[in-house]
PDB file of N, CA and C in Angstrom:
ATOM      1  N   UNK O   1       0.843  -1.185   0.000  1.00 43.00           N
ATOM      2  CA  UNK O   1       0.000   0.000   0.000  1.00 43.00           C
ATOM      3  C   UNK O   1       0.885   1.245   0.000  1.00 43.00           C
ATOM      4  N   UNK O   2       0.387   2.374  -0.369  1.00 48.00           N
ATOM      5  CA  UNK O   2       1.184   3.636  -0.784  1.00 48.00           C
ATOM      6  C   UNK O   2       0.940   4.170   0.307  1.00 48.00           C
ATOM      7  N   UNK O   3       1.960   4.428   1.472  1.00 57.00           N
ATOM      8  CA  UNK O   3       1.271   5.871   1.797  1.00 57.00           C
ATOM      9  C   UNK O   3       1.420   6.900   1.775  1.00 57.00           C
ATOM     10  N   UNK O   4       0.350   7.743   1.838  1.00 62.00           N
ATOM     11  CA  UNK O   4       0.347   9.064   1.481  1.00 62.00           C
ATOM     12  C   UNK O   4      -0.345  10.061   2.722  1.00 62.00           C
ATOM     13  N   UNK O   5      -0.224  10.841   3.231  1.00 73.00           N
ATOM     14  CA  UNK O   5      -0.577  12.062   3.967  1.00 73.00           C
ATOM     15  C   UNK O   5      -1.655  13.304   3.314  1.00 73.00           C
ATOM     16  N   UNK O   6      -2.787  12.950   3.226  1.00 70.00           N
ATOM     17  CA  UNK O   6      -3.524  14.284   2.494  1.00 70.00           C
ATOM     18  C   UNK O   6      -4.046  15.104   3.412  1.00 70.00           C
ATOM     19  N   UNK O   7      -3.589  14.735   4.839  1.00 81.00           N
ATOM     20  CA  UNK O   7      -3.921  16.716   5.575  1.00 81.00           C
ATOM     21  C   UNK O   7      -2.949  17.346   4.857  1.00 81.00           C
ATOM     22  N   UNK O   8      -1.758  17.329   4.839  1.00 90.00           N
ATOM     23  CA  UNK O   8      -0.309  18.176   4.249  1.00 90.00           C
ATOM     24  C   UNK O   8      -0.823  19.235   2.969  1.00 90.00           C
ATOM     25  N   UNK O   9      -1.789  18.101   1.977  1.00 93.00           N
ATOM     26  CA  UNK O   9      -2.268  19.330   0.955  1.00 93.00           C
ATOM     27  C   UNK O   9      -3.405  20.179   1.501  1.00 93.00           C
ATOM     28  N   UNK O  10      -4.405  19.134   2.430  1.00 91.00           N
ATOM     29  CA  UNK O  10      -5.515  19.982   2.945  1.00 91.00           C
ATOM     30  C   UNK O  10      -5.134  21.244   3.418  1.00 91.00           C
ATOM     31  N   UNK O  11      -3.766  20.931   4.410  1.00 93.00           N
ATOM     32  CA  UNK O  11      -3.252  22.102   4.757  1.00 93.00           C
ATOM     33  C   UNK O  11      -2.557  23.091   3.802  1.00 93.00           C
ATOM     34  N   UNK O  12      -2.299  22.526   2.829  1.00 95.00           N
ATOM     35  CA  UNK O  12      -1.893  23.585   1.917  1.00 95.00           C
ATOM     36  C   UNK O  12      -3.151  24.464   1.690  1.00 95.00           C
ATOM     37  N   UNK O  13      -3.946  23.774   0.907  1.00 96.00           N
ATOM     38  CA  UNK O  13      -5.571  24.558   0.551  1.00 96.00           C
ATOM     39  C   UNK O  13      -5.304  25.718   1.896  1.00 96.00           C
ATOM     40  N   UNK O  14      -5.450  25.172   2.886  1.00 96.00           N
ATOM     41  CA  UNK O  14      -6.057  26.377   3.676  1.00 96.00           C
ATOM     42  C   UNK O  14      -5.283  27.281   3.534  1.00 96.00           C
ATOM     43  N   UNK O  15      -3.756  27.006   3.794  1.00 97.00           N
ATOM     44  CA  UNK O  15      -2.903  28.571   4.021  1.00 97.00           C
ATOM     45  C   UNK O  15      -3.171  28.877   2.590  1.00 97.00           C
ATOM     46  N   UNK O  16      -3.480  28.526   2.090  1.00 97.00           N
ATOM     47  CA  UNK O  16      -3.042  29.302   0.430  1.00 97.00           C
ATOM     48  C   UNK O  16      -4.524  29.893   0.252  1.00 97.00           C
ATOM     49  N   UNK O  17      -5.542  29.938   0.812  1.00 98.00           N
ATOM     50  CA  UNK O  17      -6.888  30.413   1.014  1.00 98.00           C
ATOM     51  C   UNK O  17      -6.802  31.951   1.618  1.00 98.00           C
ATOM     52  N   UNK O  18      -5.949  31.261   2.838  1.00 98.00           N
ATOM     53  CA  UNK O  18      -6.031  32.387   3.957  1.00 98.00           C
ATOM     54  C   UNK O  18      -5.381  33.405   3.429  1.00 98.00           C
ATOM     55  N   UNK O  19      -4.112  33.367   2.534  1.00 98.00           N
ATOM     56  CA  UNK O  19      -3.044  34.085   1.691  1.00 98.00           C
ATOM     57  C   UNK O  19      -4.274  34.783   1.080  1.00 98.00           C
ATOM     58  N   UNK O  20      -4.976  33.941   0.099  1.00 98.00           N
ATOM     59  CA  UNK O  20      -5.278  34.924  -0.818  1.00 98.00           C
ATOM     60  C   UNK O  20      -6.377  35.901   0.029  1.00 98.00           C
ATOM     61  N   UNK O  21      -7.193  35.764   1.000  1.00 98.00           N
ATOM     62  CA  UNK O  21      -7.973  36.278   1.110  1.00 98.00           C
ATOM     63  C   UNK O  21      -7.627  37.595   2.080  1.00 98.00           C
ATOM     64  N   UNK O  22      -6.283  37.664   2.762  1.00 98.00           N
ATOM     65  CA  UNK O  22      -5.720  39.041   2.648  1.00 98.00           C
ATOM     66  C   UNK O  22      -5.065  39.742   2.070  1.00 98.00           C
ATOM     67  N   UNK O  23      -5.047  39.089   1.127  1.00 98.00           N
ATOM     68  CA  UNK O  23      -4.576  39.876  -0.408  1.00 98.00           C
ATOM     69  C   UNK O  23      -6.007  40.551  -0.812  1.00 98.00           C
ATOM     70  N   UNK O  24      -7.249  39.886  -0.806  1.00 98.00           N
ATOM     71  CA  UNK O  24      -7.873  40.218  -0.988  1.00 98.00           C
ATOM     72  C   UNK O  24      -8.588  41.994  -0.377  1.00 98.00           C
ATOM     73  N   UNK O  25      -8.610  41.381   0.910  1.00 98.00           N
ATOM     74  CA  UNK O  25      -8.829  42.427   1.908  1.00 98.00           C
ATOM     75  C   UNK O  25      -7.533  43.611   2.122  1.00 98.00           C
ATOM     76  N   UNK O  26      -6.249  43.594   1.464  1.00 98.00           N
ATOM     77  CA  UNK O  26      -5.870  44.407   1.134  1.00 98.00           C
ATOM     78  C   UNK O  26      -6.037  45.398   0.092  1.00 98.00           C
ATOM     79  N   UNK O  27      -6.710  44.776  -0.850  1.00 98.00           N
ATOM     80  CA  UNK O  27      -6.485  45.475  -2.031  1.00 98.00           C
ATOM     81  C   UNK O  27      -8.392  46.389  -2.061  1.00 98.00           C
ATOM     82  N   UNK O  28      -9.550  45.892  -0.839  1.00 98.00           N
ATOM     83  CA  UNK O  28     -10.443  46.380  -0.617  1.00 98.00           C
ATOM     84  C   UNK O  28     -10.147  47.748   0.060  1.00 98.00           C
ATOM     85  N   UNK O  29      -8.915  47.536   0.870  1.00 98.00           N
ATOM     86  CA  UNK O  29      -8.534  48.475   2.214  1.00 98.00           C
ATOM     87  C   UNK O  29      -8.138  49.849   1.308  1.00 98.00           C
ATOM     88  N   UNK O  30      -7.167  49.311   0.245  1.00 98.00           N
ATOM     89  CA  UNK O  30      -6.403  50.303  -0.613  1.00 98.00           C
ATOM     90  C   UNK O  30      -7.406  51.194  -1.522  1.00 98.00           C
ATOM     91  N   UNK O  31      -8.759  50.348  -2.203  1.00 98.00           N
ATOM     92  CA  UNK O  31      -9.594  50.698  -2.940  1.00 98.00           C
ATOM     93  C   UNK O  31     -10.804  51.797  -1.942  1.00 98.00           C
ATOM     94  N   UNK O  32     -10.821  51.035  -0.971  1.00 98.00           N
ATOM     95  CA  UNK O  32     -11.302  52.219   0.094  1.00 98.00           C
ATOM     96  C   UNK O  32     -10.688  53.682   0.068  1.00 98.00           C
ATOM     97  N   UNK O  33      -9.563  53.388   0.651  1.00 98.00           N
ATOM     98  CA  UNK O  33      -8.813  54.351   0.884  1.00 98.00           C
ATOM     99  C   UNK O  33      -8.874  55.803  -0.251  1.00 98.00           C
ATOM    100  N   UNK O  34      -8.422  54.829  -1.346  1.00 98.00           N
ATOM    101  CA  UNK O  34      -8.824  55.742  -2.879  1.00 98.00           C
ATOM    102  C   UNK O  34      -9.722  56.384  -3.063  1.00 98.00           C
ATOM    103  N   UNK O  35     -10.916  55.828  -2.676  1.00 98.00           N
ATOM    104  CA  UNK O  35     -12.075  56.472  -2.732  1.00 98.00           C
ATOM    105  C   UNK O  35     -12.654  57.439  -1.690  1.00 98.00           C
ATOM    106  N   UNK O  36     -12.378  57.744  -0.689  1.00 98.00           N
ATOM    107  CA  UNK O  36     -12.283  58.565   0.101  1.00 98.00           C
ATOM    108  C   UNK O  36     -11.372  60.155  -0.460  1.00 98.00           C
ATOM    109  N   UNK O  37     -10.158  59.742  -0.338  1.00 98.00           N
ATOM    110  CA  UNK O  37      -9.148  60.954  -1.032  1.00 98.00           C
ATOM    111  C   UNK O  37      -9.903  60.872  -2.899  1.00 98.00           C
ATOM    112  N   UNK O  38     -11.180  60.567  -3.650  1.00 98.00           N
ATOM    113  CA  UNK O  38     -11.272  60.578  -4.251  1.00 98.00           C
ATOM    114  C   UNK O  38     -10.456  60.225  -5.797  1.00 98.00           C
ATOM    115  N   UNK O  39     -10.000  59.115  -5.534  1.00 98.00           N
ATOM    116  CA  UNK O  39      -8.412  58.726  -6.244  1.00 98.00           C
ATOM    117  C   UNK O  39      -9.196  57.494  -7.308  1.00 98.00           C
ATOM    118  N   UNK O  40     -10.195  57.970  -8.177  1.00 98.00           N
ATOM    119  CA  UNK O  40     -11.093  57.006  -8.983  1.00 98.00           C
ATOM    120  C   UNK O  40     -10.209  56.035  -9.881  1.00 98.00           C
ATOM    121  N   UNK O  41      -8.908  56.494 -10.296  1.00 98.00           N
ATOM    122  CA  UNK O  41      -8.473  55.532 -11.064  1.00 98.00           C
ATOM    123  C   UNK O  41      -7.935  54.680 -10.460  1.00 98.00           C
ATOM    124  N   UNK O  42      -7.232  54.299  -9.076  1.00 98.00           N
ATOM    125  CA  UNK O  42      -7.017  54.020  -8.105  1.00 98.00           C
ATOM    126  C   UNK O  42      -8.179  53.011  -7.856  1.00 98.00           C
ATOM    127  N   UNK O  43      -8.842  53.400  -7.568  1.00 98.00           N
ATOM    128  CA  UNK O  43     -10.271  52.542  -7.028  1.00 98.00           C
ATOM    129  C   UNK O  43     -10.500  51.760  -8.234  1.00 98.00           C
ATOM    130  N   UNK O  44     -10.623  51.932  -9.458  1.00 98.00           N
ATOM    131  CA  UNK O  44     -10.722  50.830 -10.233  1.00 98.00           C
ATOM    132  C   UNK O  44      -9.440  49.867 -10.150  1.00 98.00           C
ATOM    133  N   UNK O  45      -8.653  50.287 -10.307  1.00 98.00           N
ATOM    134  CA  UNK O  45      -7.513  49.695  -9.898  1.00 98.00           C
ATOM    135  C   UNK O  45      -7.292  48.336  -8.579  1.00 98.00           C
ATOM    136  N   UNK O  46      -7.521  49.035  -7.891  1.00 98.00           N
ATOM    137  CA  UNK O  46      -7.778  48.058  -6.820  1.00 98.00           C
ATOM    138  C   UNK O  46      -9.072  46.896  -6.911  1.00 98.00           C
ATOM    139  N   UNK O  47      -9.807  47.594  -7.479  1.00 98.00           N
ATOM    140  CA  UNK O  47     -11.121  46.772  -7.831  1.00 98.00           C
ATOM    141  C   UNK O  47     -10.682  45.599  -9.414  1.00 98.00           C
ATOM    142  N   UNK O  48     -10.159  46.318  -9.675  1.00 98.00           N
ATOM    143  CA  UNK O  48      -9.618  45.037 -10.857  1.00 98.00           C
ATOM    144  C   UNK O  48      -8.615  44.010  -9.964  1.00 98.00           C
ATOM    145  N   UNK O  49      -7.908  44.113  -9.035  1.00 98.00           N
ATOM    146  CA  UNK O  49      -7.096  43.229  -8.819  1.00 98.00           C
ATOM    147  C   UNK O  49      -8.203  42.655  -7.754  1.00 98.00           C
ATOM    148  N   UNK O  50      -8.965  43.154  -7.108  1.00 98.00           N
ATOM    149  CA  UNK O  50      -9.404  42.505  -6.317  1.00 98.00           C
ATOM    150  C   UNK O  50     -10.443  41.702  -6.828  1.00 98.00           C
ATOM    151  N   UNK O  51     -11.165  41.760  -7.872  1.00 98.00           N
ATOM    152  CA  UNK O  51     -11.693  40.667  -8.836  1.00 98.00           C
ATOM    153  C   UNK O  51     -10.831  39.745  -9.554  1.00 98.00           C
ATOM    154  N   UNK O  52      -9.849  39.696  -9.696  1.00 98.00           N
ATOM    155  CA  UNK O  52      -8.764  39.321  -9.909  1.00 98.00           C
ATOM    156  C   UNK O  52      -8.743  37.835  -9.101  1.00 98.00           C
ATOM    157  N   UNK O  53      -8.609  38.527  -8.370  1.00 98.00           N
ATOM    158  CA  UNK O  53      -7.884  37.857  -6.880  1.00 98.00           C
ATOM    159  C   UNK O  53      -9.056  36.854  -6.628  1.00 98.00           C
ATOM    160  N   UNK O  54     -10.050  37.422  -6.229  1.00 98.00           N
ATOM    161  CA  UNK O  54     -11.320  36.818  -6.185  1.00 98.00           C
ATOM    162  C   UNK O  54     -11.551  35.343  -7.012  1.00 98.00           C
ATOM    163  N   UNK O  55     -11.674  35.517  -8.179  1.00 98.00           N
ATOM    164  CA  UNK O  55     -11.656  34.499  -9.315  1.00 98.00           C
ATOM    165  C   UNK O  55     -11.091  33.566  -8.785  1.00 98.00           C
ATOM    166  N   UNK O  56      -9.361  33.840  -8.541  1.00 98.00           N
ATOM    167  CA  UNK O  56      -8.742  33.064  -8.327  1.00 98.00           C
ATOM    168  C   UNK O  56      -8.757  32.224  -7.290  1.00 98.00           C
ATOM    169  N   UNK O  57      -9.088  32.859  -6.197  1.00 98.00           N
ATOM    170  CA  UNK O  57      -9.678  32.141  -4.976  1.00 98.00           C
ATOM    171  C   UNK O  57     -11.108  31.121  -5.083  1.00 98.00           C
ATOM    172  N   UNK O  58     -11.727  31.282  -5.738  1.00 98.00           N
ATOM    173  CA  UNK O  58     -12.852  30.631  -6.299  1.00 98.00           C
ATOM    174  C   UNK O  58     -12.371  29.124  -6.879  1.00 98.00           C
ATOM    175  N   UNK O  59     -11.179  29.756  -7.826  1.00 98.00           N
ATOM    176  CA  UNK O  59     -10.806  28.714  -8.802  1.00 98.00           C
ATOM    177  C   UNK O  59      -9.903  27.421  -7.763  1.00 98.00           C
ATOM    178  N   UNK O  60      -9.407  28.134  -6.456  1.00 98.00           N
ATOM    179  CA  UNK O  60      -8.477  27.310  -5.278  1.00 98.00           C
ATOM    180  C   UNK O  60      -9.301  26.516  -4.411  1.00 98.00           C
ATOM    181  N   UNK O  61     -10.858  27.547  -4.611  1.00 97.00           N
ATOM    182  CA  UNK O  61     -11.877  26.669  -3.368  1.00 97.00           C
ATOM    183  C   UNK O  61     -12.689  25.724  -4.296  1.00 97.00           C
ATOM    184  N   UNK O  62     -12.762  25.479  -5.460  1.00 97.00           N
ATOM    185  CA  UNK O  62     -12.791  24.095  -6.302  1.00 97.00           C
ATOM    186  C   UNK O  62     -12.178  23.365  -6.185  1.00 97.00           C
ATOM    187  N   UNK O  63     -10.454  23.888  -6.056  1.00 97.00           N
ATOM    188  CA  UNK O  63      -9.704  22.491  -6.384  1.00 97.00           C
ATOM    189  C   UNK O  63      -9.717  21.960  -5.242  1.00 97.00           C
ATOM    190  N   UNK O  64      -9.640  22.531  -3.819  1.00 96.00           N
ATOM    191  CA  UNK O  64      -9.921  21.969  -2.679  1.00 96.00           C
ATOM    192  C   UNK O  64     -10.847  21.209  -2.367  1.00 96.00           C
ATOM    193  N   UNK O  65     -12.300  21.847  -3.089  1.00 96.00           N
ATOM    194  CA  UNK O  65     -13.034  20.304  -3.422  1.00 96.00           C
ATOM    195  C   UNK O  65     -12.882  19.420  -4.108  1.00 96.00           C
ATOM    196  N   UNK O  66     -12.782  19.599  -5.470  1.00 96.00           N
ATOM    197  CA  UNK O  66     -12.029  18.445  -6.112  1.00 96.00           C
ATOM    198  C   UNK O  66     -11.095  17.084  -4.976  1.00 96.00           C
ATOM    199  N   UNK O  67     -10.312  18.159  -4.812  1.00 95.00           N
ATOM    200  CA  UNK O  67      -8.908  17.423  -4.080  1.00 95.00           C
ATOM    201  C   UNK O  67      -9.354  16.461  -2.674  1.00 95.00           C
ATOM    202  N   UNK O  68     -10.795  17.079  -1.755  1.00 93.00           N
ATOM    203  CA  UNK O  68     -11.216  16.212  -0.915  1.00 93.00           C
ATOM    204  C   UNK O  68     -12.228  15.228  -1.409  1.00 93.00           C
ATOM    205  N   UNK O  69     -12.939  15.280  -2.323  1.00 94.00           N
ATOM    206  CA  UNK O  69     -13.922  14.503  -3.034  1.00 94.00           C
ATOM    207  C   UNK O  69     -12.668  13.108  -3.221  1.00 94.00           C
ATOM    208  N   UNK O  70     -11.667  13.192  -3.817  1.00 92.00           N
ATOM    209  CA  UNK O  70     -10.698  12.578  -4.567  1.00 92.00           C
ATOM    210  C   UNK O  70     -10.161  11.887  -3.058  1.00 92.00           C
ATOM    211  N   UNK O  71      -9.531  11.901  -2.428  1.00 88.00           N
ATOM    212  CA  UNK O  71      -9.125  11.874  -1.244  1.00 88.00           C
ATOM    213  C   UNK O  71     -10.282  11.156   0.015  1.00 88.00           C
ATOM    214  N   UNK O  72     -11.728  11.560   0.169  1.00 84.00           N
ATOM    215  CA  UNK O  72     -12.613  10.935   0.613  1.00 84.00           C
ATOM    216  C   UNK O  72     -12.769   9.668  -0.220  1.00 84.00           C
ATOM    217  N   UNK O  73     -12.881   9.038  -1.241  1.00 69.00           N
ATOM    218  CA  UNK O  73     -12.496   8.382  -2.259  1.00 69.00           C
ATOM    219  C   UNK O  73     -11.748   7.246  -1.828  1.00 69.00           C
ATOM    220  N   UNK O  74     -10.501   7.903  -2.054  1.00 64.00           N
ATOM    221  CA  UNK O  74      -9.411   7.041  -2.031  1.00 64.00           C
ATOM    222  C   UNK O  74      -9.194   6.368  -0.284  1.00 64.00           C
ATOM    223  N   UNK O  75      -9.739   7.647   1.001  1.00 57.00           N
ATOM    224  CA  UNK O  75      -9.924   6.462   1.846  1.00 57.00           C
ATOM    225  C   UNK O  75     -10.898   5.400   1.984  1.00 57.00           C
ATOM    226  N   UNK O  76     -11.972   5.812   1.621  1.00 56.00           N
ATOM    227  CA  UNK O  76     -13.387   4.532   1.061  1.00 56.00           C
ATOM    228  C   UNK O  76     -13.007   3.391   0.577  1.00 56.00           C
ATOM    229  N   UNK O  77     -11.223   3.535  -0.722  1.00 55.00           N
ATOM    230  CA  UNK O  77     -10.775   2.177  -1.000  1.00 55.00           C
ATOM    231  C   UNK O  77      -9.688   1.729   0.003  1.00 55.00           C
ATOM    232  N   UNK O  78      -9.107   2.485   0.776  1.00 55.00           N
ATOM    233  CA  UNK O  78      -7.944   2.031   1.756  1.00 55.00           C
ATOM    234  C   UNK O  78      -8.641   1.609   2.676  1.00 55.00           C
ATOM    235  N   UNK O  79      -9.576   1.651   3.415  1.00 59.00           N
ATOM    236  CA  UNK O  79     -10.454   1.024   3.842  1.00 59.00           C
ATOM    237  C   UNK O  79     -10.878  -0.673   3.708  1.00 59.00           C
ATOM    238  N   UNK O  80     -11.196  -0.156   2.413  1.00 55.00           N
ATOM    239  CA  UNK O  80     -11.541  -1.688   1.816  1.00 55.00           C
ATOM    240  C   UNK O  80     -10.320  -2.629   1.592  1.00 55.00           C
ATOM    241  N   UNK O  81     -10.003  -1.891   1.097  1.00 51.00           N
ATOM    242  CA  UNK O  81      -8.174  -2.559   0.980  1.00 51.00           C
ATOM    243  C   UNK O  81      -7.735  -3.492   2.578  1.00 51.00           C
ATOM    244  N   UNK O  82      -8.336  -2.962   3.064  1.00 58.00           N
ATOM    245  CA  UNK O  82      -7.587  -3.142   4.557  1.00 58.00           C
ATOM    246  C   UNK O  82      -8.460  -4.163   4.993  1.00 58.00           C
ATOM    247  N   UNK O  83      -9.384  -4.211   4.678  1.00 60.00           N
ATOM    248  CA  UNK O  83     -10.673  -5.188   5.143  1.00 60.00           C
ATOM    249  C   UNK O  83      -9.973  -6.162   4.314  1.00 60.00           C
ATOM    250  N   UNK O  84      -9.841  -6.623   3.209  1.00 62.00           N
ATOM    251  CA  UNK O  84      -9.429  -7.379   2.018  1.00 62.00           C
ATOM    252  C   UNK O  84      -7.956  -7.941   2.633  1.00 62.00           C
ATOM    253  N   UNK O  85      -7.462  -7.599   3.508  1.00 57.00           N
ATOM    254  CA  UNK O  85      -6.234  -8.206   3.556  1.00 57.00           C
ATOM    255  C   UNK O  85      -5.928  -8.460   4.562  1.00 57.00           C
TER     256      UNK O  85
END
């Protein structure tokens, strides 16, 4: 049998979640900011990266499902595997 450790990526998913999502909340803070001192190109600015950013985080909280779907899975057969032998 192979083994393998899939908290290690679970744990990846998360920090790399948590990363993006104060990236995120930075670039809201900055777009704020802009808009106050009235700094409109600025504020789009920030608003493009922060849709940006967004997407991308979307596209990380798929693969994290993906990646546990796949992983719930594969213990369902190590399981069986184990019964089997």
């Amino acid at each position: 049998m192979i083994e393998n450790n899939p908290s290690n990526v679970s744990s990846g998913f998360e920090i790399l979640l948590e990363e993006v999502e104060t990236a995120i909340a930075f670039f809201t803070r900055i777009g704020a900011s802009a808009f106050e001192s009235q700094d409109f190109c600025k504020v789009d600015e920030a608003r493009t990266q922060a849709e940006k950013i967004t997407a991308f985080r979307d596209k990380v909280a798929a693969l994290r499902k993906e990646w546990n779907a796949i992983i719930g899975s594969e213990a369902e057969e190590d399981e069986a595997t184990k019964a089997e032998c």
